[in-house]
Amino acid sequence: MDRRTALKQAALFAGGVALLPSCSFEPERVAMALNNLQIDADQQDLLAKIVQTIIPSGEIPGADELEVYKFVLVMADDCMDKSEQGVFTSGLQKFGPFVKENFDKAFAKGDQAYKEKVLTDIMAMEDADDASKPGLKDVKSFLDATKGYTIRGYMSSQYILTEKFPYKHVPGPFQACVSTDGLIVM
């Protein structure tokens, strides 16, 4: 083998080794592409679990099936100003460690009742506890914004607007007395 052939084969081998990591066929988890928020796939999963806890599945699809967490992320990315986005991202980042530190176990490992209790207890904590519980203010602001966007996203989802409250092109007749059985209170 001459020197020219050896160099050529070495260059081809080095190029192949350099391209090998991009040839991975494992399913890669990629966070949603956002313009302003910087979150990873784990934080996106945590947000999906929080949203699922706020509106769980039952007789009708919950927020998880309707992928309301994507609406929350888009609203936070597009409709919040920079300082609010910083608080949202900070609250999302601090939520997991905050729950581990102040409750029995991680948020993702609990059942629905545990997750509801965690969210309820955090929202009931006083802001004065911020000195004893660092990050509480950011976590509460994050949860408050997430709750609002979750309800808005769920109520404006295609399923709710077409299946539960179908749009009527022509309003129906006026009904003065209507039974409240079967109505959903918003």
PDB file of C-alpha atoms in Angstrom:
ATOM      1  CA  MET A   1       0.000   0.000   0.000  1.00  0.00           C
ATOM      2  CA  ASP A   2       1.402   3.353  -0.922  1.00  0.00           C
ATOM      3  CA  ARG A   3       1.274   6.448   1.183  1.00  0.00           C
ATOM      4  CA  ARG A   4      -1.416   8.191  -0.899  1.00  0.00           C
ATOM      5  CA  THR A   5      -3.861   5.286  -0.529  1.00  0.00           C
ATOM      6  CA  ALA A   6      -3.198   5.013   3.201  1.00  0.00           C
ATOM      7  CA  LEU A   7      -3.917   8.733   3.727  1.00  0.00           C
ATOM      8  CA  LYS A   8      -7.062   8.495   1.618  1.00  0.00           C
ATOM      9  CA  GLN A   9      -8.387   5.556   3.632  1.00  0.00           C
ATOM     10  CA  ALA A  10      -7.485   7.247   6.919  1.00  0.00           C
ATOM     11  CA  ALA A  11      -9.393  10.371   5.876  1.00  0.00           C
ATOM     12  CA  LEU A  12     -12.452   8.292   4.919  1.00  0.00           C
ATOM     13  CA  PHE A  13     -12.283   6.435   8.239  1.00  0.00           C
ATOM     14  CA  ALA A  14     -12.036   9.699  10.226  1.00  0.00           C
ATOM     15  CA  GLY A  15     -14.993  11.147   8.332  1.00  0.00           C
ATOM     16  CA  GLY A  16     -17.049   8.053   9.043  1.00  0.00           C
ATOM     17  CA  VAL A  17     -16.227   8.200  12.751  1.00  0.00           C
ATOM     18  CA  ALA A  18     -17.150  11.895  12.822  1.00  0.00           C
ATOM     19  CA  LEU A  19     -20.562  11.180  11.230  1.00  0.00           C
ATOM     20  CA  LEU A  20     -21.311   8.101  13.353  1.00  0.00           C
ATOM     21  CA  PRO A  21     -23.073   9.975  16.237  1.00  0.00           C
ATOM     22  CA  SER A  22     -25.526  11.552  13.799  1.00  0.00           C
ATOM     23  CA  CYS A  23     -26.516   8.091  12.559  1.00  0.00           C
ATOM     24  CA  SER A  24     -28.114   7.117  15.852  1.00  0.00           C
ATOM     25  CA  PHE A  25     -31.524   5.567  15.258  1.00  0.00           C
ATOM     26  CA  GLU A  26     -32.751   5.863  18.838  1.00  0.00           C
ATOM     27  CA  PRO A  27     -35.919   7.878  19.303  1.00  0.00           C
ATOM     28  CA  GLU A  28     -34.644  11.258  20.382  1.00  0.00           C
ATOM     29  CA  ARG A  29     -36.733  13.398  22.645  1.00  0.00           C
ATOM     30  CA  VAL A  30     -36.707  16.969  21.495  1.00  0.00           C
ATOM     31  CA  ALA A  31     -38.420  19.771  23.318  1.00  0.00           C
ATOM     32  CA  MET A  32     -40.898  21.861  21.416  1.00  0.00           C
ATOM     33  CA  ALA A  33     -39.301  24.557  19.271  1.00  0.00           C
ATOM     34  CA  LEU A  34     -39.917  27.894  20.945  1.00  0.00           C
ATOM     35  CA  ASN A  35     -38.612  31.332  20.079  1.00  0.00           C
ATOM     36  CA  ASN A  36     -37.944  32.767  23.528  1.00  0.00           C
ATOM     37  CA  LEU A  37     -38.253  30.076  26.197  1.00  0.00           C
ATOM     38  CA  GLN A  38     -35.324  27.763  26.764  1.00  0.00           C
ATOM     39  CA  ILE A  39     -36.651  24.500  28.170  1.00  0.00           C
ATOM     40  CA  ASP A  40     -35.549  20.923  27.689  1.00  0.00           C
ATOM     41  CA  ALA A  41     -37.594  17.767  27.127  1.00  0.00           C
ATOM     42  CA  ASP A  42     -37.658  16.850  30.837  1.00  0.00           C
ATOM     43  CA  GLN A  43     -39.084  20.238  31.781  1.00  0.00           C
ATOM     44  CA  GLN A  44     -41.632  19.889  28.991  1.00  0.00           C
ATOM     45  CA  ASP A  45     -42.672  16.494  30.415  1.00  0.00           C
ATOM     46  CA  LEU A  46     -42.959  18.003  33.893  1.00  0.00           C
ATOM     47  CA  LEU A  47     -45.171  20.782  32.541  1.00  0.00           C
ATOM     48  CA  ALA A  48     -47.345  18.167  30.805  1.00  0.00           C
ATOM     49  CA  LYS A  49     -47.775  16.339  34.128  1.00  0.00           C
ATOM     50  CA  ILE A  50     -48.690  19.555  35.923  1.00  0.00           C
ATOM     51  CA  VAL A  51     -51.244  20.392  33.235  1.00  0.00           C
ATOM     52  CA  GLN A  52     -52.609  16.841  33.426  1.00  0.00           C
ATOM     53  CA  THR A  53     -52.985  17.249  37.185  1.00  0.00           C
ATOM     54  CA  ILE A  54     -54.910  20.501  36.789  1.00  0.00           C
ATOM     55  CA  ILE A  55     -57.413  18.943  34.336  1.00  0.00           C
ATOM     56  CA  PRO A  56     -57.275  15.144  34.670  1.00  0.00           C
ATOM     57  CA  SER A  57     -58.922  12.681  32.358  1.00  0.00           C
ATOM     58  CA  GLY A  58     -62.349  11.376  33.257  1.00  0.00           C
ATOM     59  CA  GLU A  59     -65.436  10.766  31.221  1.00  0.00           C
ATOM     60  CA  ILE A  60     -64.153  13.323  28.760  1.00  0.00           C
ATOM     61  CA  PRO A  61     -60.551  13.717  27.617  1.00  0.00           C
ATOM     62  CA  GLY A  62     -58.331  15.627  29.971  1.00  0.00           C
ATOM     63  CA  ALA A  63     -55.634  18.161  29.284  1.00  0.00           C
ATOM     64  CA  ASP A  64     -53.129  15.402  28.587  1.00  0.00           C
ATOM     65  CA  GLU A  65     -55.078  13.902  25.689  1.00  0.00           C
ATOM     66  CA  LEU A  66     -55.730  17.344  24.235  1.00  0.00           C
ATOM     67  CA  GLU A  67     -52.026  18.283  24.602  1.00  0.00           C
ATOM     68  CA  VAL A  68     -52.844  21.504  26.392  1.00  0.00           C
ATOM     69  CA  TYR A  69     -49.240  21.807  27.604  1.00  0.00           C
ATOM     70  CA  LYS A  70     -48.294  22.851  24.064  1.00  0.00           C
ATOM     71  CA  PHE A  71     -50.802  25.684  24.285  1.00  0.00           C
ATOM     72  CA  VAL A  72     -49.313  26.721  27.643  1.00  0.00           C
ATOM     73  CA  LEU A  73     -45.814  26.778  26.178  1.00  0.00           C
ATOM     74  CA  VAL A  74     -46.854  28.744  23.100  1.00  0.00           C
ATOM     75  CA  MET A  75     -48.759  31.270  25.198  1.00  0.00           C
ATOM     76  CA  ALA A  76     -45.826  31.679  27.569  1.00  0.00           C
ATOM     77  CA  ASP A  77     -43.459  32.002  24.627  1.00  0.00           C
ATOM     78  CA  ASP A  78     -45.520  34.433  22.572  1.00  0.00           C
ATOM     79  CA  CYS A  79     -47.655  36.410  25.005  1.00  0.00           C
ATOM     80  CA  MET A  80     -45.441  37.029  28.042  1.00  0.00           C
ATOM     81  CA  ASP A  81     -42.862  39.779  28.195  1.00  0.00           C
ATOM     82  CA  LYS A  82     -39.224  38.951  28.894  1.00  0.00           C
ATOM     83  CA  SER A  83     -39.454  39.358  32.679  1.00  0.00           C
ATOM     84  CA  GLU A  84     -42.568  37.151  32.890  1.00  0.00           C
ATOM     85  CA  GLN A  85     -40.894  34.552  30.684  1.00  0.00           C
ATOM     86  CA  GLY A  86     -37.917  34.581  33.031  1.00  0.00           C
ATOM     87  CA  VAL A  87     -40.163  34.005  36.041  1.00  0.00           C
ATOM     88  CA  PHE A  88     -42.059  31.259  34.171  1.00  0.00           C
ATOM     89  CA  THR A  89     -38.862  29.460  33.187  1.00  0.00           C
ATOM     90  CA  SER A  90     -37.358  29.931  36.635  1.00  0.00           C
ATOM     91  CA  GLY A  91     -40.505  28.588  38.286  1.00  0.00           C
ATOM     92  CA  LEU A  92     -40.530  25.583  35.975  1.00  0.00           C
ATOM     93  CA  GLN A  93     -36.882  24.877  36.744  1.00  0.00           C
ATOM     94  CA  LYS A  94     -37.367  25.289  40.501  1.00  0.00           C
ATOM     95  CA  PHE A  95     -40.622  23.307  40.704  1.00  0.00           C
ATOM     96  CA  GLY A  96     -39.068  19.832  40.777  1.00  0.00           C
ATOM     97  CA  PRO A  97     -36.424  20.583  43.433  1.00  0.00           C
ATOM     98  CA  PHE A  98     -38.963  22.593  45.447  1.00  0.00           C
ATOM     99  CA  VAL A  99     -41.385  19.648  45.580  1.00  0.00           C
ATOM    100  CA  LYS A 100     -38.612  17.200  46.488  1.00  0.00           C
ATOM    101  CA  GLU A 101     -37.459  19.473  49.302  1.00  0.00           C
ATOM    102  CA  ASN A 102     -40.854  20.324  50.798  1.00  0.00           C
ATOM    103  CA  PHE A 103     -42.929  17.189  50.152  1.00  0.00           C
ATOM    104  CA  ASP A 104     -42.547  13.443  50.515  1.00  0.00           C
ATOM    105  CA  LYS A 105     -41.436  12.504  47.028  1.00  0.00           C
ATOM    106  CA  ALA A 106     -40.937  13.814  43.527  1.00  0.00           C
ATOM    107  CA  PHE A 107     -43.960  15.212  41.733  1.00  0.00           C
ATOM    108  CA  ALA A 108     -43.757  12.788  38.829  1.00  0.00           C
ATOM    109  CA  LYS A 109     -43.660   9.736  41.096  1.00  0.00           C
ATOM    110  CA  GLY A 110     -46.893  10.524  42.927  1.00  0.00           C
ATOM    111  CA  ASP A 111     -50.398   9.496  42.072  1.00  0.00           C
ATOM    112  CA  GLN A 112     -53.145  11.943  41.082  1.00  0.00           C
ATOM    113  CA  ALA A 113     -54.207  12.641  44.688  1.00  0.00           C
ATOM    114  CA  TYR A 114     -50.615  13.373  45.727  1.00  0.00           C
ATOM    115  CA  LYS A 115     -50.096  15.693  42.750  1.00  0.00           C
ATOM    116  CA  GLU A 116     -53.316  17.582  43.487  1.00  0.00           C
ATOM    117  CA  LYS A 117     -52.285  17.940  47.135  1.00  0.00           C
ATOM    118  CA  VAL A 118     -48.866  19.269  46.133  1.00  0.00           C
ATOM    119  CA  LEU A 119     -50.320  21.883  43.793  1.00  0.00           C
ATOM    120  CA  THR A 120     -52.976  22.903  46.313  1.00  0.00           C
ATOM    121  CA  ASP A 121     -50.467  23.187  49.154  1.00  0.00           C
ATOM    122  CA  ILE A 122     -48.030  25.235  47.098  1.00  0.00           C
ATOM    123  CA  MET A 123     -50.740  27.659  46.020  1.00  0.00           C
ATOM    124  CA  ALA A 124     -51.899  27.955  49.646  1.00  0.00           C
ATOM    125  CA  MET A 125     -48.422  28.817  50.948  1.00  0.00           C
ATOM    126  CA  GLU A 126     -48.006  32.391  52.036  1.00  0.00           C
ATOM    127  CA  ASP A 127     -45.573  34.633  50.208  1.00  0.00           C
ATOM    128  CA  ALA A 128     -44.046  35.428  53.595  1.00  0.00           C
ATOM    129  CA  ASP A 129     -42.659  31.883  53.569  1.00  0.00           C
ATOM    130  CA  ASP A 130     -40.354  32.859  50.709  1.00  0.00           C
ATOM    131  CA  ALA A 131     -37.499  33.476  53.138  1.00  0.00           C
ATOM    132  CA  SER A 132     -37.804  30.007  54.618  1.00  0.00           C
ATOM    133  CA  LYS A 133     -38.643  28.359  51.293  1.00  0.00           C
ATOM    134  CA  PRO A 134     -36.492  29.839  48.542  1.00  0.00           C
ATOM    135  CA  GLY A 135     -38.028  29.838  45.108  1.00  0.00           C
ATOM    136  CA  LEU A 136     -41.613  29.817  46.373  1.00  0.00           C
ATOM    137  CA  LYS A 137     -42.480  33.097  44.683  1.00  0.00           C
ATOM    138  CA  ASP A 138     -41.279  31.911  41.257  1.00  0.00           C
ATOM    139  CA  VAL A 139     -42.961  28.522  41.646  1.00  0.00           C
ATOM    140  CA  LYS A 140     -46.264  30.134  42.632  1.00  0.00           C
ATOM    141  CA  SER A 141     -46.088  32.589  39.727  1.00  0.00           C
ATOM    142  CA  PHE A 142     -45.325  29.707  37.368  1.00  0.00           C
ATOM    143  CA  LEU A 143     -48.215  27.635  38.692  1.00  0.00           C
ATOM    144  CA  ASP A 144     -50.584  30.582  38.547  1.00  0.00           C
ATOM    145  CA  ALA A 145     -49.738  31.290  34.903  1.00  0.00           C
ATOM    146  CA  THR A 146     -49.838  27.587  34.044  1.00  0.00           C
ATOM    147  CA  LYS A 147     -53.258  27.167  35.641  1.00  0.00           C
ATOM    148  CA  GLY A 148     -54.687  30.136  33.763  1.00  0.00           C
ATOM    149  CA  TYR A 149     -53.282  29.053  30.416  1.00  0.00           C
ATOM    150  CA  THR A 150     -54.356  25.451  31.037  1.00  0.00           C
ATOM    151  CA  ILE A 151     -57.963  26.415  31.617  1.00  0.00           C
ATOM    152  CA  ARG A 152     -57.920  28.774  28.645  1.00  0.00           C
ATOM    153  CA  GLY A 153     -56.306  26.192  26.388  1.00  0.00           C
ATOM    154  CA  TYR A 154     -58.655  23.431  27.478  1.00  0.00           C
ATOM    155  CA  MET A 155     -61.780  25.524  27.061  1.00  0.00           C
ATOM    156  CA  SER A 156     -60.667  26.730  23.621  1.00  0.00           C
ATOM    157  CA  SER A 157     -59.568  23.296  22.390  1.00  0.00           C
ATOM    158  CA  GLN A 158     -61.153  21.831  19.313  1.00  0.00           C
ATOM    159  CA  TYR A 159     -62.719  18.981  21.274  1.00  0.00           C
ATOM    160  CA  ILE A 160     -64.488  21.245  23.761  1.00  0.00           C
ATOM    161  CA  LEU A 161     -65.648  23.736  21.153  1.00  0.00           C
ATOM    162  CA  THR A 162     -66.925  21.114  18.718  1.00  0.00           C
ATOM    163  CA  GLU A 163     -68.096  18.281  20.989  1.00  0.00           C
ATOM    164  CA  LYS A 164     -69.117  19.864  24.283  1.00  0.00           C
ATOM    165  CA  PHE A 165     -70.162  23.358  23.252  1.00  0.00           C
ATOM    166  CA  PRO A 166     -70.781  23.160  19.530  1.00  0.00           C
ATOM    167  CA  TYR A 167     -70.937  26.466  17.773  1.00  0.00           C
ATOM    168  CA  LYS A 168     -74.377  27.400  16.525  1.00  0.00           C
ATOM    169  CA  HIS A 169     -74.404  29.459  13.362  1.00  0.00           C
ATOM    170  CA  VAL A 170     -77.898  30.647  14.172  1.00  0.00           C
ATOM    171  CA  PRO A 171     -78.648  31.139  17.853  1.00  0.00           C
ATOM    172  CA  GLY A 172     -81.441  28.975  19.167  1.00  0.00           C
ATOM    173  CA  PRO A 173     -84.664  30.254  20.607  1.00  0.00           C
ATOM    174  CA  PHE A 174     -84.705  32.120  23.900  1.00  0.00           C
ATOM    175  CA  GLN A 175     -85.370  29.793  26.822  1.00  0.00           C
ATOM    176  CA  ALA A 176     -86.160  31.551  30.059  1.00  0.00           C
ATOM    177  CA  CYS A 177     -86.227  28.490  32.285  1.00  0.00           C
ATOM    178  CA  VAL A 178     -83.522  25.891  31.770  1.00  0.00           C
ATOM    179  CA  SER A 179     -82.720  22.979  34.031  1.00  0.00           C
ATOM    180  CA  THR A 180     -79.188  23.090  35.383  1.00  0.00           C
ATOM    181  CA  ASP A 181     -78.810  19.306  35.208  1.00  0.00           C
ATOM    182  CA  GLY A 182     -75.956  18.414  32.929  1.00  0.00           C
ATOM    183  CA  LEU A 183     -74.510  21.902  32.692  1.00  0.00           C
ATOM    184  CA  ILE A 184     -70.813  22.290  33.174  1.00  0.00           C
ATOM    185  CA  VAL A 185     -69.910  25.119  35.490  1.00  0.00           C
ATOM    186  CA  MET A 186     -66.945  27.057  34.192  1.00  0.00           C
TER     187      MET A 186
END
